[in-house]
Coordinates of C-alpha atoms in Angstrom, one line a residue:
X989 CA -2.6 10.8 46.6
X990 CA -1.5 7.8 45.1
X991 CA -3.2 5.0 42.7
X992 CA -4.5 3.2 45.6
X993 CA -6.1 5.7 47.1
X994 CA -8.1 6.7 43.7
X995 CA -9.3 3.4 43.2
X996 CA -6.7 2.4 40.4
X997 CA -6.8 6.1 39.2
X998 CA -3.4 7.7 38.0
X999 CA -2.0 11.1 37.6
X1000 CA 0.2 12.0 34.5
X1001 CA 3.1 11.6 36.8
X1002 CA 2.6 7.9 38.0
X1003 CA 0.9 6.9 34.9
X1004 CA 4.6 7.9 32.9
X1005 CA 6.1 5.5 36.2
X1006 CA 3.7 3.1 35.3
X1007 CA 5.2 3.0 31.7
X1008 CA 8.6 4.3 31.5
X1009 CA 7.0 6.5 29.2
X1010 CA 7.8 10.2 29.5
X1011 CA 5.2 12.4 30.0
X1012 CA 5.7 14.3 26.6
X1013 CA 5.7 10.9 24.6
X1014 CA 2.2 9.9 26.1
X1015 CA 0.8 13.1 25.2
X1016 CA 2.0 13.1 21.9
X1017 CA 0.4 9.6 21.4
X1018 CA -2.7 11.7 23.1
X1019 CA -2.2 14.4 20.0
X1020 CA -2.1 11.8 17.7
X1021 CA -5.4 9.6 18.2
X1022 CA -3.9 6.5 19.7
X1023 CA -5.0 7.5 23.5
X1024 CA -8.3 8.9 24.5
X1025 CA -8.5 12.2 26.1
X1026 CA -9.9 11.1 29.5
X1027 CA -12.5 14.1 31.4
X1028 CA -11.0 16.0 34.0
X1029 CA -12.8 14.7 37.0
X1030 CA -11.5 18.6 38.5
X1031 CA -10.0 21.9 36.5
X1032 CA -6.4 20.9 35.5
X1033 CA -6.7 17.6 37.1
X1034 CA -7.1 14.2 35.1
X1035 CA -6.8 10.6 36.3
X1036 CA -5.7 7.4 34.2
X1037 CA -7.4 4.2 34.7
X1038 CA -5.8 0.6 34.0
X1039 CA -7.4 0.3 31.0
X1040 CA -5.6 3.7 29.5
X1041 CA -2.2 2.1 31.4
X1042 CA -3.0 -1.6 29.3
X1043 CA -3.5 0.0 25.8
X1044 CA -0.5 2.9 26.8
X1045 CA 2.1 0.1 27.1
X1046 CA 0.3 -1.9 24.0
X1047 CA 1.2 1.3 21.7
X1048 CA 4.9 1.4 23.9
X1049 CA 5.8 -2.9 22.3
X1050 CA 4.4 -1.7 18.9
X1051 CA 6.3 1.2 19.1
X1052 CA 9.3 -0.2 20.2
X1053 CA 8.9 -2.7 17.3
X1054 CA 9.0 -0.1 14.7
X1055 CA 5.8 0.6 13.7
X1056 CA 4.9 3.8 12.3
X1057 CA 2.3 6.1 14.3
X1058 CA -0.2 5.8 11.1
X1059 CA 0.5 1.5 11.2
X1060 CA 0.0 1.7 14.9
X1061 CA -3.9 3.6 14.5
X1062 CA -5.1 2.0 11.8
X1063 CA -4.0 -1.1 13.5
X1064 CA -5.9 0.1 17.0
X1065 CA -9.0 1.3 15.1
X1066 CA -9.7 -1.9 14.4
X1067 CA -8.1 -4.1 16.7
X1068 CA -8.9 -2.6 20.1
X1069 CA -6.6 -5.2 22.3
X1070 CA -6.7 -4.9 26.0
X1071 CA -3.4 -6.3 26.7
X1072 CA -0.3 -6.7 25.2
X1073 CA -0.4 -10.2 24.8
X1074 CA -3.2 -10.0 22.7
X1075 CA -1.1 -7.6 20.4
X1076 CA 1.6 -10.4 20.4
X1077 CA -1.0 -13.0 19.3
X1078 CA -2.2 -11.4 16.3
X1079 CA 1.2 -10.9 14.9
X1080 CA 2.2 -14.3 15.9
X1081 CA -1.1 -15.5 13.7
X1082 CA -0.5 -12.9 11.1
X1083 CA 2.8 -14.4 10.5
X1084 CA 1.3 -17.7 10.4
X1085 CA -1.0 -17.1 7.5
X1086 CA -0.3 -17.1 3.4
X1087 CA 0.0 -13.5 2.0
X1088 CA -3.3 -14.2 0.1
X1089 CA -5.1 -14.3 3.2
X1090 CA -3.9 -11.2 5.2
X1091 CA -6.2 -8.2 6.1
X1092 CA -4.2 -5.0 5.2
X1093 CA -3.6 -4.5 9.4
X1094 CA -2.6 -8.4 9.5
X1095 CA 0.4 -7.5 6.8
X1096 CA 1.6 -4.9 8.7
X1097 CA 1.8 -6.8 11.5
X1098 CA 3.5 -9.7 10.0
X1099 CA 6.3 -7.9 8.5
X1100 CA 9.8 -7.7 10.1
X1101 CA 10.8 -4.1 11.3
X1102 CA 12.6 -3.6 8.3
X1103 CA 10.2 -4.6 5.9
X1104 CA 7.3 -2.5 7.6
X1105 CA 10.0 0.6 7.5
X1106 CA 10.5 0.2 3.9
X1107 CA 6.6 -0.5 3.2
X1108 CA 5.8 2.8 5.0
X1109 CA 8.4 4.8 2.8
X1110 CA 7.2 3.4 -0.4
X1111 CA 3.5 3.7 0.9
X1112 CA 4.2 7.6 1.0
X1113 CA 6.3 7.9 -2.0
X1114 CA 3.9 6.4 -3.9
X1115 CA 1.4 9.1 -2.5
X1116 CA 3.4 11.7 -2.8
X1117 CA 4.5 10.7 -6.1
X1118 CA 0.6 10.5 -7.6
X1119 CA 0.4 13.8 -6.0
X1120 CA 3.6 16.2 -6.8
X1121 CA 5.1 14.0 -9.6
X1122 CA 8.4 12.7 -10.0
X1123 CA 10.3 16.2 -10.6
X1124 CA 8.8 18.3 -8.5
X1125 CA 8.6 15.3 -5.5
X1126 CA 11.5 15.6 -3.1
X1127 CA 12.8 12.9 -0.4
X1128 CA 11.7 15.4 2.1
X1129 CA 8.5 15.3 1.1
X1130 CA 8.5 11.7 1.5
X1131 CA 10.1 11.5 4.7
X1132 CA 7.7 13.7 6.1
X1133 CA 4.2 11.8 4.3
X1134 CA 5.8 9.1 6.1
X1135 CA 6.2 10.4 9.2
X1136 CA 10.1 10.1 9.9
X1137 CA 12.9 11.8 9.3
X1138 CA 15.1 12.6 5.8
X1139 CA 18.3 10.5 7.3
X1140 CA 15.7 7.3 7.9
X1141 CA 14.8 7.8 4.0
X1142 CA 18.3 7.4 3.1
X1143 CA 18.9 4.8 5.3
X1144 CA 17.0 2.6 3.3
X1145 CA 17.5 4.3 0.3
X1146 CA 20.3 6.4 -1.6
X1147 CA 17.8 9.1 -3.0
X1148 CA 14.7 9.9 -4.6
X1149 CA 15.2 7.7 -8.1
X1150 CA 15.9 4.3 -6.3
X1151 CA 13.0 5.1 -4.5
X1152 CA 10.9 5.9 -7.4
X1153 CA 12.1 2.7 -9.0
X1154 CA 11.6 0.1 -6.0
X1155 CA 7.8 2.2 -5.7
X1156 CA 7.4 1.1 -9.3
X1157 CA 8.4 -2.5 -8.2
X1158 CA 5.9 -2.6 -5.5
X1159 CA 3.1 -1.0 -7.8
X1160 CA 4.2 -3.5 -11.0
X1161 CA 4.0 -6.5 -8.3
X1162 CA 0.2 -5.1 -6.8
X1163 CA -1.1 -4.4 -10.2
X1164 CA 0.1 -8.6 -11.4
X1165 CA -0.9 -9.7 -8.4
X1166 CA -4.3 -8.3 -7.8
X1167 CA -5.3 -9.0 -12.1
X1168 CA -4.2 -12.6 -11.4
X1169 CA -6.4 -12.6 -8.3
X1170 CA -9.2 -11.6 -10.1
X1171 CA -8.9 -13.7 -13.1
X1172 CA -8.7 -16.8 -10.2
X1173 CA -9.9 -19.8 -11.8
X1174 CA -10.8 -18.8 -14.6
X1175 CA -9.5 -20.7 -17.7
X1176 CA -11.1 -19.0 -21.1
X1177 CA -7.5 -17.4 -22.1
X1178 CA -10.5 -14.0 -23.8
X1179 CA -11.9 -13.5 -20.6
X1180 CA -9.0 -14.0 -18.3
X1181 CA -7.3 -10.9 -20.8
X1182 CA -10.8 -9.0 -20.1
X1183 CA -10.8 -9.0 -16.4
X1184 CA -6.8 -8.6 -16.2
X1185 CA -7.7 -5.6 -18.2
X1186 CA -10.6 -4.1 -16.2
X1187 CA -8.3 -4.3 -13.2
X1188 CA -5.8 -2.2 -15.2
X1189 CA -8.1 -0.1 -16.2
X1190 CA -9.4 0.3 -12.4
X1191 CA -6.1 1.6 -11.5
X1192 CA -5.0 3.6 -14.2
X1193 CA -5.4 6.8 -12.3
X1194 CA -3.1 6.0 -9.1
X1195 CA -0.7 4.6 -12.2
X1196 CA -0.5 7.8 -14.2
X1197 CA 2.7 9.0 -12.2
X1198 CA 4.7 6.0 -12.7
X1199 CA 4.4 6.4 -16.7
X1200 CA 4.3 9.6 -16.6
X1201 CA 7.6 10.1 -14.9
X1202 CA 9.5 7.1 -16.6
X1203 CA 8.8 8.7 -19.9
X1204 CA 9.0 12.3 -19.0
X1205 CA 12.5 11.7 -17.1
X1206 CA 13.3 8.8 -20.2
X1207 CA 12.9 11.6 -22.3
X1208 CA 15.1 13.9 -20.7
X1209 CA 17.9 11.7 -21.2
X1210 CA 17.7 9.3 -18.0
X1211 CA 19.1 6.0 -19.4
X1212 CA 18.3 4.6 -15.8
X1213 CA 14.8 5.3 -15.6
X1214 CA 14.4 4.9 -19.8
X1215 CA 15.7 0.9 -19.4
X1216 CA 13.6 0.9 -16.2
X1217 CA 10.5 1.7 -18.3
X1218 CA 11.6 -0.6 -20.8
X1219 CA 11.9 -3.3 -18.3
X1220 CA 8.0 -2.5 -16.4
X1221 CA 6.6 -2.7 -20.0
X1222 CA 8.0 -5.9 -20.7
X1223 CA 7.3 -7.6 -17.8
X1224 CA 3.6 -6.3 -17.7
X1225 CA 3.8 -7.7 -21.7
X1226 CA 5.1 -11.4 -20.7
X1227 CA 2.0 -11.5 -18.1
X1228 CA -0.4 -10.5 -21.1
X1229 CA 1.5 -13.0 -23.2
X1230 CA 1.0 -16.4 -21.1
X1231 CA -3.0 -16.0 -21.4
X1232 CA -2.4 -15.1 -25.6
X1233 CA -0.3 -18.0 -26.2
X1234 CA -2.6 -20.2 -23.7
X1235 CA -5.5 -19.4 -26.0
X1236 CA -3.7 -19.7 -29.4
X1237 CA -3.0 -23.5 -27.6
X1238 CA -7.1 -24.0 -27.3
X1239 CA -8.0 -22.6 -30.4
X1240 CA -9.4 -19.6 -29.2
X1241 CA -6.8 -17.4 -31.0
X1242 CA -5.4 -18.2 -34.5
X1243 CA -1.4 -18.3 -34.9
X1244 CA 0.0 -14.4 -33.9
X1245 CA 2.9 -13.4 -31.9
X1246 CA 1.8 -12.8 -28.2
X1247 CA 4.6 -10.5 -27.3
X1248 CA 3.6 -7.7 -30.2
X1249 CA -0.3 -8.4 -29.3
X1250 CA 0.5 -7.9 -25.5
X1251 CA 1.7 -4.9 -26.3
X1252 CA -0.8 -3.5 -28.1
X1253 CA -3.1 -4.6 -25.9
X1254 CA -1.1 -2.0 -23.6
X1255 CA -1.3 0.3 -26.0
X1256 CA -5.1 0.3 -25.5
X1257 CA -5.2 -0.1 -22.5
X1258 CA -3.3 2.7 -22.2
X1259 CA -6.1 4.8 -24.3
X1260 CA -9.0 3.4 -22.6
X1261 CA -7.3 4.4 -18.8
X1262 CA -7.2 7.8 -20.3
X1263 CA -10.7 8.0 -21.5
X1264 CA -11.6 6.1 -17.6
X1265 CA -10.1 9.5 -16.2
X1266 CA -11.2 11.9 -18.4
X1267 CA -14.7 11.0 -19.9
X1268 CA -17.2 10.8 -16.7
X1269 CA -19.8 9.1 -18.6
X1270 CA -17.0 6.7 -20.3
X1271 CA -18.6 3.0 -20.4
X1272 CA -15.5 0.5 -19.2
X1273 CA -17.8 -2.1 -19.3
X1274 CA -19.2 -2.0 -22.3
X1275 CA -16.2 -0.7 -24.4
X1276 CA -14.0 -4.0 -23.2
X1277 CA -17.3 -6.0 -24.3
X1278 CA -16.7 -4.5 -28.0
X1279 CA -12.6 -5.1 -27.6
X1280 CA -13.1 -8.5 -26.5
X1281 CA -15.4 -8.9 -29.5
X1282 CA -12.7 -7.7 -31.8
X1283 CA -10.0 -9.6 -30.9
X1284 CA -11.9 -13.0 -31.3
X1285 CA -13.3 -12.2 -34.8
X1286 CA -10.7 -8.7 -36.1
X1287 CA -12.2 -6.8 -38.7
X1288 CA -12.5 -9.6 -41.2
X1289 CA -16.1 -10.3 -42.6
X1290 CA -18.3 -13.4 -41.1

């Protein structure tokens, strides 16, 4: 019986003809979500329509492009396309948009095959980091969060402390980006430092591993990582400093140094992301209401 003379219908056999697709890949794309199960119409007998064909060879060009099998789903969930075309038009949009503007799915689909490679690896580090740590975290452990194989890893890295460092890169880059975000327009040079650190303080706990390790592995003698921590510190110090020395230019602020204030507005920040995690009734609110109070008027007298 052919597909003709089910009304379209296809076996497992002609559907993998259909798609140069063998039949163990398309039931492993089965296994993994991105296919429905059809119903067996008879015991041990199950026919594919065009539809299953059309988003069968969708998943085969996204595939084939590099995408990961969790990129692909989350991707599919959302974006049910019904032909591949319509997969090539919303990465051909994707890629014509500003980075500001992209939906998690259309980033992934903008990327180059490379980039989206590297993004998954330091998407799953950075999971598997917040989870085991840096010591006791292995590459294998990454590989495998991300769904590919050790030699990929080290095809894009040399081993688990560059990855550690270019997963503190991408965090340091997301934390800047999404606290300048926030502030937006906003021009008071006290308030911009309040919401830059609320959004801190909102990410402190998926942050813990990346101080922790830098410190911990700084203080077991790892000059790398110790002038890598040095280096995430100042950077995060000379964002803090551009809204200090913008309000000691309105007034706002009387004469200091911005870079020693930035940092001990880290060091507080610090404090307060530990309290965020520990304390469940801890008021952020409030308590950066009470900071930002303090650094307009200090502890001098009216």
């Amino acid at each position: 019986m052919d597909s003709r003379s089910t009304g379209g219908l296809m076996k497992m056999k002609q559907l993998s003809l259909a798609s140069d697709l063998p039949v163990s890949t398309i039931k492993f794309y089965m296994a993994k979500g991105l296919l429905m199960v059809p119903e067996k119409e008879k015991p041990n007998v199950v026919y594919y329509d065009e539809a299953f064909l059309k988003r069968l060879l969708i998943i085969k060009k996204m595939r084939a492009e590099g995408m990961s099998i969790k990129s692909m789903k989350s991707i599919l969930d959302k974006y049910p396309f019904e032909k591949v075309s319509d997969w090539d038009d919303f990465r051909r949009q994707a890629r014509e948009k500003e980075a500001h503007e992209l939906g998690e799915e259309e980033r992934l689909a903008a990327m180059s095959d490379e980039e989206r490679r590297t993004e998954e690896i330091l998407g799953a580090a950075f999971r598997v980091f917040s989870i085991r740590g840096y010591h006791n975290a292995t590459v294998d452990d990454i590989a495998q969060e991300a769904g590919i194989s050790k030699g990929t890893c080290y095809q894009y890295f040399t081993g688990k402390e560059d990855i550690f460092i270019a997963t503190m890169e991408r965090t340091l880059e997301t934390l800047m980006a999404e606290a300048e975000a926030a502030a937006g327009e906003t021009r008071d040079a006290l308030t911009r430092l309040g919401i830059e650190g609320l959004t801190f303080i909102s990410k402190y706990s998926d942050l813990q591993f990346m101080f922790m390790g830098m410190i911990s592995e700084a203080l077991g003698g790892n000059d790398r990582l110790k002038k890598k921590a040095a280096e995430v510190l100042g950077r995060v110090a000379e964002f803090l400093a551009k809204d200090i020395e913008r309000g000691i230019s309105e007034g706002v602020f009387r004469a200091v140094d911005p870079i020693t204030v930035a940092y001990a507005l880290l060091g507080i920040a610090e404090v307060v992301g530990n309290r965020y995690v520990v304390e469940e009734e801890f008021d952020v609110l409030s308590f950066f209401v009470n900071l930002m109070d303090f650094m307009q008027h200090g502890l001098s007298s009216p």
